[in-house]
């Protein structure tokens, strides 16, 4: 998985390499309507492109999820933690409290982001997204509260560093003691992958504060301590909720997950030998963009179980990468057949976009246990979101090549969505084999 919320990746918000590039480049492209045609290149009237909502309202069509019910009390405790931290701050936080405007702005922004996170969690489309929003809200609220505590009571980073060390130790102990209980290996893989990832994030010790002031360095240590504890809290809750929903005689599936992971990882290693060569710097057509990005994605990730966070994460990651291998093959075949030529009119762009959305819907509704590769579909959704955001920036008459990034995103999403069901079936077979 590629997004931190997907369970095995950095699901930070969960966006893929090219999706990030699309979002980052959208603003720079916004003025392309004034460039006009270059040479004999066809132009497209942006008015004829799909009518996409404003930037701030765009969402991924496929939010991440996990097959566990999160208790209302867990959400309530996280919300109360955020409110409690924010209540330590003076309102408003002005120049009388913190004369340095740069520092004051950092703390004010963090507090505002934490407050917004409470609202975002209430409207989240899945419980997993709500957990992510509340975790982020806790981190930002602690940043602001820790920073203010330097002014208010002269606190240093020492107690926050000690708190962080205790949480890291607890996370390590929880990982060592973790039992892979379950009855359905697919569901168990998905839930335990989330738990593994949360415990790993709680166990992170790398990095030092980036702040240029002592106060903000303390704020960052507060944030790190809160982040680790939030991840640990979520991991413990998912574990207890999952176990509570199982029958009393449910045993461990660790050997099933381990064997399945080994089978799928072996398939990944075998497929690597068939990777196409990297593209040249001069070839930046939409088809080549997708090919290069998928090639990069299938090479990213563990190649053996010892490199993975754990067996559950290895299963989900390997199944997802096998989907990407299929998508890569599909894109390569279509490109060689001349089916990925740059569209030259708005109708073709609309059709490419519609096909991507339809492919995502079909994959989610398939009978192939698509939840096993849902992280791939989440990433495909981010590709679509990035493509939409990029598309929405254009005005007036634009050269057809200005839409390359969006077109590549839609093709990328379509290929992933269509590759997901067969990859899911393969993953299920690997978990069910004796």
Short mmCIF file of C-alpha atoms in Angstrom, two decimals:
data_model
loop_
_atom_site.label_atom_id
_atom_site.label_comp_id
_atom_site.label_asym_id
_atom_site.label_seq_id
_atom_site.Cartn_x
_atom_site.Cartn_y
_atom_site.Cartn_z
CA UNK A 1 0.00 0.00 0.00
CA UNK A 2 1.18 3.44 -0.70
CA UNK A 3 -0.82 5.62 1.62
CA UNK A 4 -0.41 5.65 5.32
CA UNK A 5 -4.08 5.00 5.90
CA UNK A 6 -3.86 2.02 3.64
CA UNK A 7 -2.01 0.19 6.26
CA UNK A 8 1.48 -0.49 4.98
CA UNK A 9 2.66 2.70 3.43
CA UNK A 10 3.40 6.20 4.29
CA UNK A 11 -1.54 5.93 3.47
CA UNK A 12 0.48 10.12 5.03
CA UNK A 13 -2.67 11.10 3.55
CA UNK A 14 -2.08 8.40 1.18
CA UNK A 15 -1.21 9.79 -2.21
CA UNK A 16 0.93 8.21 -4.90
CA UNK A 17 4.12 9.58 -6.46
CA UNK A 18 2.50 10.98 -9.56
CA UNK A 19 -0.67 11.99 -7.75
CA UNK A 20 1.51 14.18 -5.54
CA UNK A 21 3.21 15.65 -8.58
CA UNK A 22 -0.17 16.37 -10.14
CA UNK A 23 -1.37 18.21 -7.05
CA UNK A 24 1.89 20.11 -6.69
CA UNK A 25 1.93 21.16 -10.31
CA UNK A 26 -1.69 22.19 -10.57
CA UNK A 27 -1.14 25.77 -9.48
CA UNK A 28 1.78 26.22 -11.85
CA UNK A 29 -0.35 25.09 -14.75
CA UNK A 30 -3.31 27.28 -13.89
CA UNK A 31 -2.21 30.02 -16.25
CA UNK A 32 -1.70 27.75 -19.23
CA UNK A 33 -4.78 29.12 -20.94
CA UNK A 34 -2.76 32.13 -22.00
CA UNK A 35 0.00 30.11 -23.60
CA UNK A 36 -1.97 29.09 -26.64
CA UNK A 37 -0.97 26.54 -29.23
CA UNK A 38 2.66 25.66 -29.88
CA UNK A 39 3.34 25.06 -33.54
CA UNK A 40 0.76 22.76 -35.08
CA UNK A 41 -0.32 21.17 -31.78
CA UNK A 42 -4.11 20.88 -31.43
CA UNK A 43 -5.84 23.02 -28.84
CA UNK A 44 -8.75 22.25 -26.54
CA UNK A 45 -11.25 24.69 -25.11
CA UNK A 46 -11.22 24.23 -21.34
CA UNK A 47 -14.90 25.19 -21.30
CA UNK A 48 -15.67 21.84 -22.92
CA UNK A 49 -13.81 19.81 -20.29
CA UNK A 50 -15.64 18.12 -17.38
CA UNK A 51 -17.11 20.54 -14.87
CA UNK A 52 -15.14 19.73 -11.70
CA UNK A 53 -15.79 21.13 -8.25
CA UNK A 54 -13.43 23.69 -6.72
CA UNK A 55 -10.10 22.48 -5.36
CA UNK A 56 -11.08 22.44 -1.71
CA UNK A 57 -14.05 20.13 -2.31
CA UNK A 58 -12.22 17.39 -4.22
CA UNK A 59 -12.10 13.99 -2.54
CA UNK A 60 -10.75 10.59 -3.48
CA UNK A 61 -13.53 8.38 -4.86
CA UNK A 62 -12.29 5.47 -2.71
CA UNK A 63 -11.58 6.25 0.95
CA UNK A 64 -9.45 3.80 2.96
CA UNK A 65 -11.25 1.49 5.36
CA UNK A 66 -10.67 -1.43 7.69
CA UNK A 67 -13.13 -4.25 8.53
CA UNK A 68 -13.39 -3.43 12.24
CA UNK A 69 -16.01 -1.41 14.07
CA UNK A 70 -14.43 1.44 16.02
CA UNK A 71 -16.20 2.07 19.31
CA UNK A 72 -17.84 5.44 19.84
CA UNK A 73 -15.97 5.68 23.15
CA UNK A 74 -12.62 5.54 21.32
CA UNK A 75 -13.62 8.41 19.08
CA UNK A 76 -14.94 10.27 22.10
CA UNK A 77 -11.69 9.85 24.01
CA UNK A 78 -9.68 11.19 21.08
CA UNK A 79 -11.97 14.21 20.73
CA UNK A 80 -11.75 14.93 24.44
CA UNK A 81 -7.97 14.70 24.28
CA UNK A 82 -7.88 17.32 21.54
CA UNK A 83 -10.25 19.63 23.41
CA UNK A 84 -8.28 19.22 26.62
CA UNK A 85 -5.01 20.17 24.93
CA UNK A 86 -6.55 23.16 23.17
CA UNK A 87 -8.08 24.36 26.42
CA UNK A 88 -4.59 25.01 27.81
CA UNK A 89 -4.04 27.77 25.26
CA UNK A 90 -5.09 31.36 25.92
CA UNK A 91 -7.78 32.60 23.56
CA UNK A 92 -6.89 34.49 21.53
CA UNK A 93 -3.15 33.78 21.42
CA UNK A 94 -1.86 37.28 20.72
CA UNK A 95 1.36 39.32 20.77
CA UNK A 96 1.02 39.93 24.51
CA UNK A 97 1.37 36.20 25.09
CA UNK A 98 3.97 35.48 22.37
CA UNK A 99 5.62 38.60 20.91
CA UNK A 100 7.45 36.68 18.17
CA UNK A 101 5.03 36.66 15.26
CA UNK A 102 6.64 33.71 13.49
CA UNK A 103 6.40 31.47 16.54
CA UNK A 104 2.92 32.70 17.39
CA UNK A 105 1.72 31.92 13.88
CA UNK A 106 3.04 28.34 14.10
CA UNK A 107 1.14 27.69 17.31
CA UNK A 108 -2.00 29.43 16.11
CA UNK A 109 -2.02 27.48 12.84
CA UNK A 110 -1.53 24.20 14.70
CA UNK A 111 -4.42 24.95 17.04
CA UNK A 112 -6.65 25.90 14.12
CA UNK A 113 -5.74 22.72 12.23
CA UNK A 114 -6.53 20.64 15.30
CA UNK A 115 -9.93 22.27 15.65
CA UNK A 116 -10.67 21.71 11.97
CA UNK A 117 -9.66 18.08 12.39
CA UNK A 118 -12.48 17.55 14.87
CA UNK A 119 -14.97 18.71 12.26
CA UNK A 120 -13.33 16.63 9.52
CA UNK A 121 -13.55 13.50 11.67
CA UNK A 122 -17.29 13.98 12.12
CA UNK A 123 -17.88 14.05 8.37
CA UNK A 124 -15.34 11.34 7.46
CA UNK A 125 -16.67 8.73 5.03
CA UNK A 126 -15.13 5.78 6.87
CA UNK A 127 -14.13 5.09 10.44
CA UNK A 128 -10.51 4.65 9.39
CA UNK A 129 -10.47 8.13 7.89
CA UNK A 130 -12.03 9.46 11.09
CA UNK A 131 -9.24 7.81 13.09
CA UNK A 132 -6.67 9.47 10.84
CA UNK A 133 -8.27 12.90 11.22
CA UNK A 134 -8.44 12.62 15.00
CA UNK A 135 -4.86 11.38 15.22
CA UNK A 136 -3.72 14.37 13.20
CA UNK A 137 -5.82 16.67 15.36
CA UNK A 138 -4.15 15.27 18.49
CA UNK A 139 -0.70 15.84 17.00
CA UNK A 140 -1.42 19.46 16.09
CA UNK A 141 -3.13 20.22 19.40
CA UNK A 142 -0.17 18.81 21.33
CA UNK A 143 2.24 20.85 19.21
CA UNK A 144 0.41 24.03 20.13
CA UNK A 145 -0.02 23.09 23.79
CA UNK A 146 3.62 22.00 24.20
CA UNK A 147 4.84 25.20 22.59
CA UNK A 148 2.68 27.33 24.84
CA UNK A 149 3.89 25.42 27.92
CA UNK A 150 7.37 26.81 27.30
CA UNK A 151 6.01 30.32 27.76
CA UNK A 152 3.49 29.47 30.44
CA UNK A 153 5.57 27.26 32.72
CA UNK A 154 9.08 27.11 31.27
CA UNK A 155 8.87 23.49 30.17
CA UNK A 156 11.76 21.99 28.25
CA UNK A 157 11.81 19.11 25.79
CA UNK A 158 12.96 16.61 28.45
CA UNK A 159 9.52 15.41 29.65
CA UNK A 160 8.29 15.06 26.10
CA UNK A 161 11.35 13.06 25.07
CA UNK A 162 10.88 10.78 28.08
CA UNK A 163 7.20 10.34 27.25
CA UNK A 164 8.07 9.47 23.67
CA UNK A 165 10.65 6.90 24.80
CA UNK A 166 8.09 5.20 27.07
CA UNK A 167 5.57 4.98 24.23
CA UNK A 168 8.16 3.58 21.83
CA UNK A 169 9.05 0.89 24.36
CA UNK A 170 5.37 0.04 24.84
CA UNK A 171 4.88 -0.21 21.07
CA UNK A 172 7.83 -2.58 20.73
CA UNK A 173 6.49 -4.77 23.49
CA UNK A 174 3.05 -4.78 21.86
CA UNK A 175 4.53 -5.85 18.52
CA UNK A 176 6.53 -8.65 20.12
CA UNK A 177 3.44 -9.91 21.95
CA UNK A 178 1.06 -9.51 19.01
CA UNK A 179 -1.03 -12.57 18.13
CA UNK A 180 -2.54 -12.96 14.66
CA UNK A 181 -5.94 -14.20 15.73
CA UNK A 182 -8.76 -14.64 13.24
CA UNK A 183 -10.98 -16.99 11.31
CA UNK A 184 -11.05 -15.40 7.84
CA UNK A 185 -7.47 -14.98 6.56
CA UNK A 186 -8.37 -12.10 4.22
CA UNK A 187 -10.06 -10.09 6.93
CA UNK A 188 -7.30 -10.99 9.36
CA UNK A 189 -4.62 -9.82 6.91
CA UNK A 190 -6.31 -6.45 6.49
CA UNK A 191 -6.86 -5.80 10.19
CA UNK A 192 -3.49 -7.06 11.37
CA UNK A 193 -1.75 -5.06 8.63
CA UNK A 194 -3.32 -1.92 10.10
CA UNK A 195 -2.22 -2.89 13.57
CA UNK A 196 1.31 -3.68 12.40
CA UNK A 197 1.60 -0.35 10.64
CA UNK A 198 0.23 1.63 13.59
CA UNK A 199 2.67 -0.08 15.95
CA UNK A 200 5.54 0.60 13.58
CA UNK A 201 4.61 4.29 13.40
CA UNK A 202 4.41 4.41 17.21
CA UNK A 203 7.86 2.82 17.31
CA UNK A 204 9.58 5.36 15.07
CA UNK A 205 12.60 6.99 16.68
CA UNK A 206 14.33 8.62 13.72
CA UNK A 207 14.47 12.34 13.17
CA UNK A 208 15.22 15.41 15.19
CA UNK A 209 13.21 18.62 15.52
CA UNK A 210 13.50 20.85 12.44
CA UNK A 211 12.53 24.03 14.25
CA UNK A 212 14.79 27.05 14.35
CA UNK A 213 13.83 28.05 17.88
CA UNK A 214 13.92 26.32 21.24
CA UNK A 215 10.19 26.87 21.77
CA UNK A 216 9.23 25.26 18.46
CA UNK A 217 11.67 22.41 19.08
CA UNK A 218 9.80 21.66 22.30
CA UNK A 219 6.52 21.90 20.37
CA UNK A 220 7.80 19.32 17.89
CA UNK A 221 8.78 16.93 20.67
CA UNK A 222 5.31 17.30 22.09
CA UNK A 223 3.86 16.49 18.70
CA UNK A 224 6.10 13.42 18.31
CA UNK A 225 5.14 12.12 21.74
CA UNK A 226 1.44 12.59 21.02
CA UNK A 227 1.70 11.00 17.57
CA UNK A 228 3.34 7.88 18.96
CA UNK A 229 0.74 7.56 21.70
CA UNK A 230 -2.13 8.11 19.25
CA UNK A 231 -0.84 5.37 16.95
CA UNK A 232 -0.42 3.04 19.92
CA UNK A 233 -3.93 3.84 21.17
CA UNK A 234 -5.41 3.08 17.74
CA UNK A 235 -3.45 -0.16 17.38
CA UNK A 236 -4.61 -1.40 20.78
CA UNK A 237 -8.20 -0.47 20.04
CA UNK A 238 -8.28 -2.17 16.63
CA UNK A 239 -6.76 -5.27 18.21
CA UNK A 240 -9.30 -5.43 21.03
CA UNK A 241 -12.26 -4.68 18.76
CA UNK A 242 -11.20 -7.33 16.26
CA UNK A 243 -10.66 -9.94 18.95
CA UNK A 244 -14.00 -9.13 20.60
CA UNK A 245 -15.82 -9.83 17.33
CA UNK A 246 -14.27 -13.29 16.91
CA UNK A 247 -15.74 -16.54 18.24
CA UNK A 248 -14.26 -17.83 21.48
CA UNK A 249 -12.48 -20.69 19.73
CA UNK A 250 -10.73 -18.50 17.13
CA UNK A 251 -7.09 -19.45 16.87
CA UNK A 252 -4.01 -17.87 15.35
CA UNK A 253 -3.56 -17.42 11.62
CA UNK A 254 0.08 -16.42 11.79
CA UNK A 255 1.29 -19.46 9.82
CA UNK A 256 -1.42 -18.92 7.20
CA UNK A 257 -0.44 -15.28 6.78
CA UNK A 258 3.26 -16.12 6.72
CA UNK A 259 2.86 -18.83 4.07
CA UNK A 260 0.59 -16.61 2.01
CA UNK A 261 3.06 -13.75 2.22
CA UNK A 262 5.92 -15.99 1.11
CA UNK A 263 3.91 -17.22 -1.88
CA UNK A 264 2.91 -13.75 -2.99
CA UNK A 265 6.37 -12.26 -2.45
CA UNK A 266 7.88 -15.06 -4.53
CA UNK A 267 5.49 -14.10 -7.32
CA UNK A 268 6.56 -10.47 -6.99
CA UNK A 269 10.23 -11.42 -7.26
CA UNK A 270 9.52 -13.54 -10.34
CA UNK A 271 7.69 -10.68 -12.06
CA UNK A 272 10.52 -8.21 -11.52
CA UNK A 273 12.58 -9.94 -14.20
CA UNK A 274 9.98 -8.92 -16.80
CA UNK A 275 10.03 -5.20 -16.06
CA UNK A 276 10.22 -2.99 -19.16
CA UNK A 277 13.23 -0.69 -19.57
CA UNK A 278 13.04 2.80 -18.14
CA UNK A 279 11.91 5.54 -20.48
CA UNK A 280 14.10 8.21 -21.95
CA UNK A 281 14.07 11.81 -20.79
CA UNK A 282 12.62 12.96 -24.11
CA UNK A 283 9.55 10.73 -23.97
CA UNK A 284 7.00 12.39 -21.68
CA UNK A 285 3.76 11.38 -23.36
CA UNK A 286 0.87 10.40 -21.05
CA UNK A 287 1.34 6.71 -21.84
CA UNK A 288 5.02 6.87 -20.98
CA UNK A 289 4.27 8.73 -17.75
CA UNK A 290 2.00 5.94 -16.56
CA UNK A 291 4.46 3.24 -17.59
CA UNK A 292 7.31 4.89 -15.69
CA UNK A 293 5.23 5.52 -12.59
CA UNK A 294 3.92 1.96 -12.42
CA UNK A 295 7.43 0.65 -12.96
CA UNK A 296 8.60 2.72 -10.01
CA UNK A 297 5.71 1.51 -7.86
CA UNK A 298 6.26 -2.22 -8.43
CA UNK A 299 9.91 -1.83 -7.48
CA UNK A 300 9.02 -0.10 -4.21
CA UNK A 301 8.38 -2.40 -1.27
CA UNK A 302 9.77 -5.45 0.49
CA UNK A 303 11.13 -8.33 -1.56
CA UNK A 304 11.17 -10.78 1.36
CA UNK A 305 9.26 -11.31 4.58
CA UNK A 306 12.20 -10.15 6.66
CA UNK A 307 11.97 -6.71 5.03
CA UNK A 308 8.24 -6.34 5.75
CA UNK A 309 6.68 -4.89 8.89
CA UNK A 310 5.02 -8.24 9.51
CA UNK A 311 3.27 -11.10 7.70
CA UNK A 312 -0.08 -9.33 7.39
CA UNK A 313 1.45 -6.21 5.87
CA UNK A 314 3.50 -8.40 3.54
CA UNK A 315 0.35 -10.12 2.26
CA UNK A 316 -1.47 -6.86 1.56
CA UNK A 317 1.58 -5.18 0.03
CA UNK A 318 2.46 -8.13 -2.21
CA UNK A 319 -1.12 -8.54 -3.43
CA UNK A 320 -1.19 -4.84 -4.25
CA UNK A 321 2.08 -4.98 -6.14
CA UNK A 322 0.88 -7.95 -8.18
CA UNK A 323 -2.05 -5.75 -9.18
CA UNK A 324 0.43 -3.09 -10.25
CA UNK A 325 2.37 -5.61 -12.31
CA UNK A 326 -0.87 -6.45 -14.12
CA UNK A 327 -1.59 -2.77 -14.61
CA UNK A 328 1.92 -2.26 -15.96
CA UNK A 329 1.46 -5.06 -18.48
CA UNK A 330 -1.87 -3.64 -19.55
CA UNK A 331 -0.46 -0.17 -20.08
CA UNK A 332 2.51 -1.58 -21.99
CA UNK A 333 0.26 -3.61 -24.29
CA UNK A 334 -2.07 -0.70 -24.96
CA UNK A 335 0.85 1.62 -25.62
CA UNK A 336 2.43 -0.78 -28.11
CA UNK A 337 -0.94 -1.10 -29.84
CA UNK A 338 -1.15 2.67 -30.24
CA UNK A 339 -4.18 2.97 -27.93
CA UNK A 340 -2.65 5.61 -25.66
CA UNK A 341 -2.25 8.46 -28.09
CA UNK A 342 -2.66 11.92 -26.60
CA UNK A 343 -6.34 12.98 -26.86
CA UNK A 344 -6.90 15.98 -29.09
CA UNK A 345 -10.41 17.03 -28.10
CA UNK A 346 -12.45 17.53 -24.95
CA UNK A 347 -14.85 14.68 -25.74
CA UNK A 348 -11.99 12.19 -25.66
CA UNK A 349 -10.78 13.56 -22.32
CA UNK A 350 -14.27 13.27 -20.86
CA UNK A 351 -14.48 9.67 -22.06
CA UNK A 352 -11.08 8.81 -20.54
CA UNK A 353 -12.17 10.29 -17.22
CA UNK A 354 -15.53 8.51 -17.27
CA UNK A 355 -13.80 5.21 -17.99
CA UNK A 356 -11.58 5.65 -14.92
CA UNK A 357 -14.52 6.27 -12.63
CA UNK A 358 -16.46 3.33 -14.08
CA UNK A 359 -13.46 1.04 -13.66
CA UNK A 360 -13.21 1.97 -9.98
CA UNK A 361 -16.90 1.26 -9.43
CA UNK A 362 -16.67 -2.08 -11.21
CA UNK A 363 -13.65 -3.14 -9.16
CA UNK A 364 -15.33 -2.26 -5.87
CA UNK A 365 -18.44 -4.22 -6.87
CA UNK A 366 -16.59 -7.30 -8.13
CA UNK A 367 -16.92 -10.66 -6.37
CA UNK A 368 -13.15 -11.10 -6.08
CA UNK A 369 -12.78 -9.98 -2.43
CA UNK A 370 -11.55 -6.56 -3.63
CA UNK A 371 -11.01 -5.48 -0.04
CA UNK A 372 -7.71 -7.39 -0.13
CA UNK A 373 -6.39 -4.89 -2.67
CA UNK A 374 -8.48 -1.92 -1.58
CA UNK A 375 -5.29 0.05 -0.88
CA UNK A 376 -4.59 -0.19 -4.63
CA UNK A 377 -8.05 1.17 -5.34
CA UNK A 378 -7.50 3.93 -2.78
CA UNK A 379 -4.33 4.88 -4.66
CA UNK A 380 -6.24 4.73 -7.94
CA UNK A 381 -8.74 7.10 -6.38
CA UNK A 382 -5.96 9.51 -5.50
CA UNK A 383 -4.77 9.34 -9.10
CA UNK A 384 -8.25 10.38 -10.22
CA UNK A 385 -8.41 13.11 -7.59
CA UNK A 386 -5.04 14.48 -8.66
CA UNK A 387 -6.07 14.35 -12.30
CA UNK A 388 -9.34 16.15 -11.53
CA UNK A 389 -7.56 18.84 -9.54
CA UNK A 390 -5.10 19.38 -12.35
CA UNK A 391 -7.91 19.48 -14.92
CA UNK A 392 -9.89 22.03 -12.94
CA UNK A 393 -7.05 24.58 -13.16
CA UNK A 394 -7.32 25.19 -16.88
CA UNK A 395 -9.05 28.13 -18.49
CA UNK A 396 -9.75 29.18 -22.08
CA UNK A 397 -7.91 27.60 -25.01
CA UNK A 398 -5.03 25.32 -24.08
CA UNK A 399 -2.64 23.05 -26.01
CA UNK A 400 -3.62 19.39 -25.86
CA UNK A 401 -0.34 18.52 -24.15
CA UNK A 402 -1.31 20.68 -21.16
CA UNK A 403 -3.70 17.87 -20.20
CA UNK A 404 -1.04 15.13 -20.26
CA UNK A 405 -0.84 14.93 -16.50
CA UNK A 406 -4.58 14.49 -16.07
CA UNK A 407 -4.87 12.00 -18.90
CA UNK A 408 -2.02 9.95 -17.45
CA UNK A 409 -3.74 9.96 -14.05
CA UNK A 410 -7.00 8.64 -15.48
CA UNK A 411 -5.21 5.93 -17.45
CA UNK A 412 -3.21 5.00 -14.36
CA UNK A 413 -6.37 4.69 -12.26
CA UNK A 414 -8.16 2.65 -14.93
CA UNK A 415 -5.27 0.20 -15.22
CA UNK A 416 -5.06 -0.24 -11.44
CA UNK A 417 -8.81 -0.73 -11.06
CA UNK A 418 -8.99 -3.36 -13.78
CA UNK A 419 -5.96 -5.18 -12.39
CA UNK A 420 -7.30 -5.27 -8.84
CA UNK A 421 -9.90 -8.10 -9.03
CA UNK A 422 -7.58 -10.76 -10.56
CA UNK A 423 -4.83 -9.77 -8.12
CA UNK A 424 -7.30 -10.10 -5.25
CA UNK A 425 -8.28 -13.57 -6.41
CA UNK A 426 -4.64 -14.56 -6.52
CA UNK A 427 -4.13 -13.25 -3.01
CA UNK A 428 -7.11 -15.19 -1.71
CA UNK A 429 -5.79 -18.40 -3.29
CA UNK A 430 -2.43 -17.85 -1.62
CA UNK A 431 -4.12 -17.50 1.78
CA UNK A 432 -6.33 -20.54 1.27
CA UNK A 433 -3.69 -22.95 -0.02
CA UNK A 434 -2.67 -25.79 2.28
#
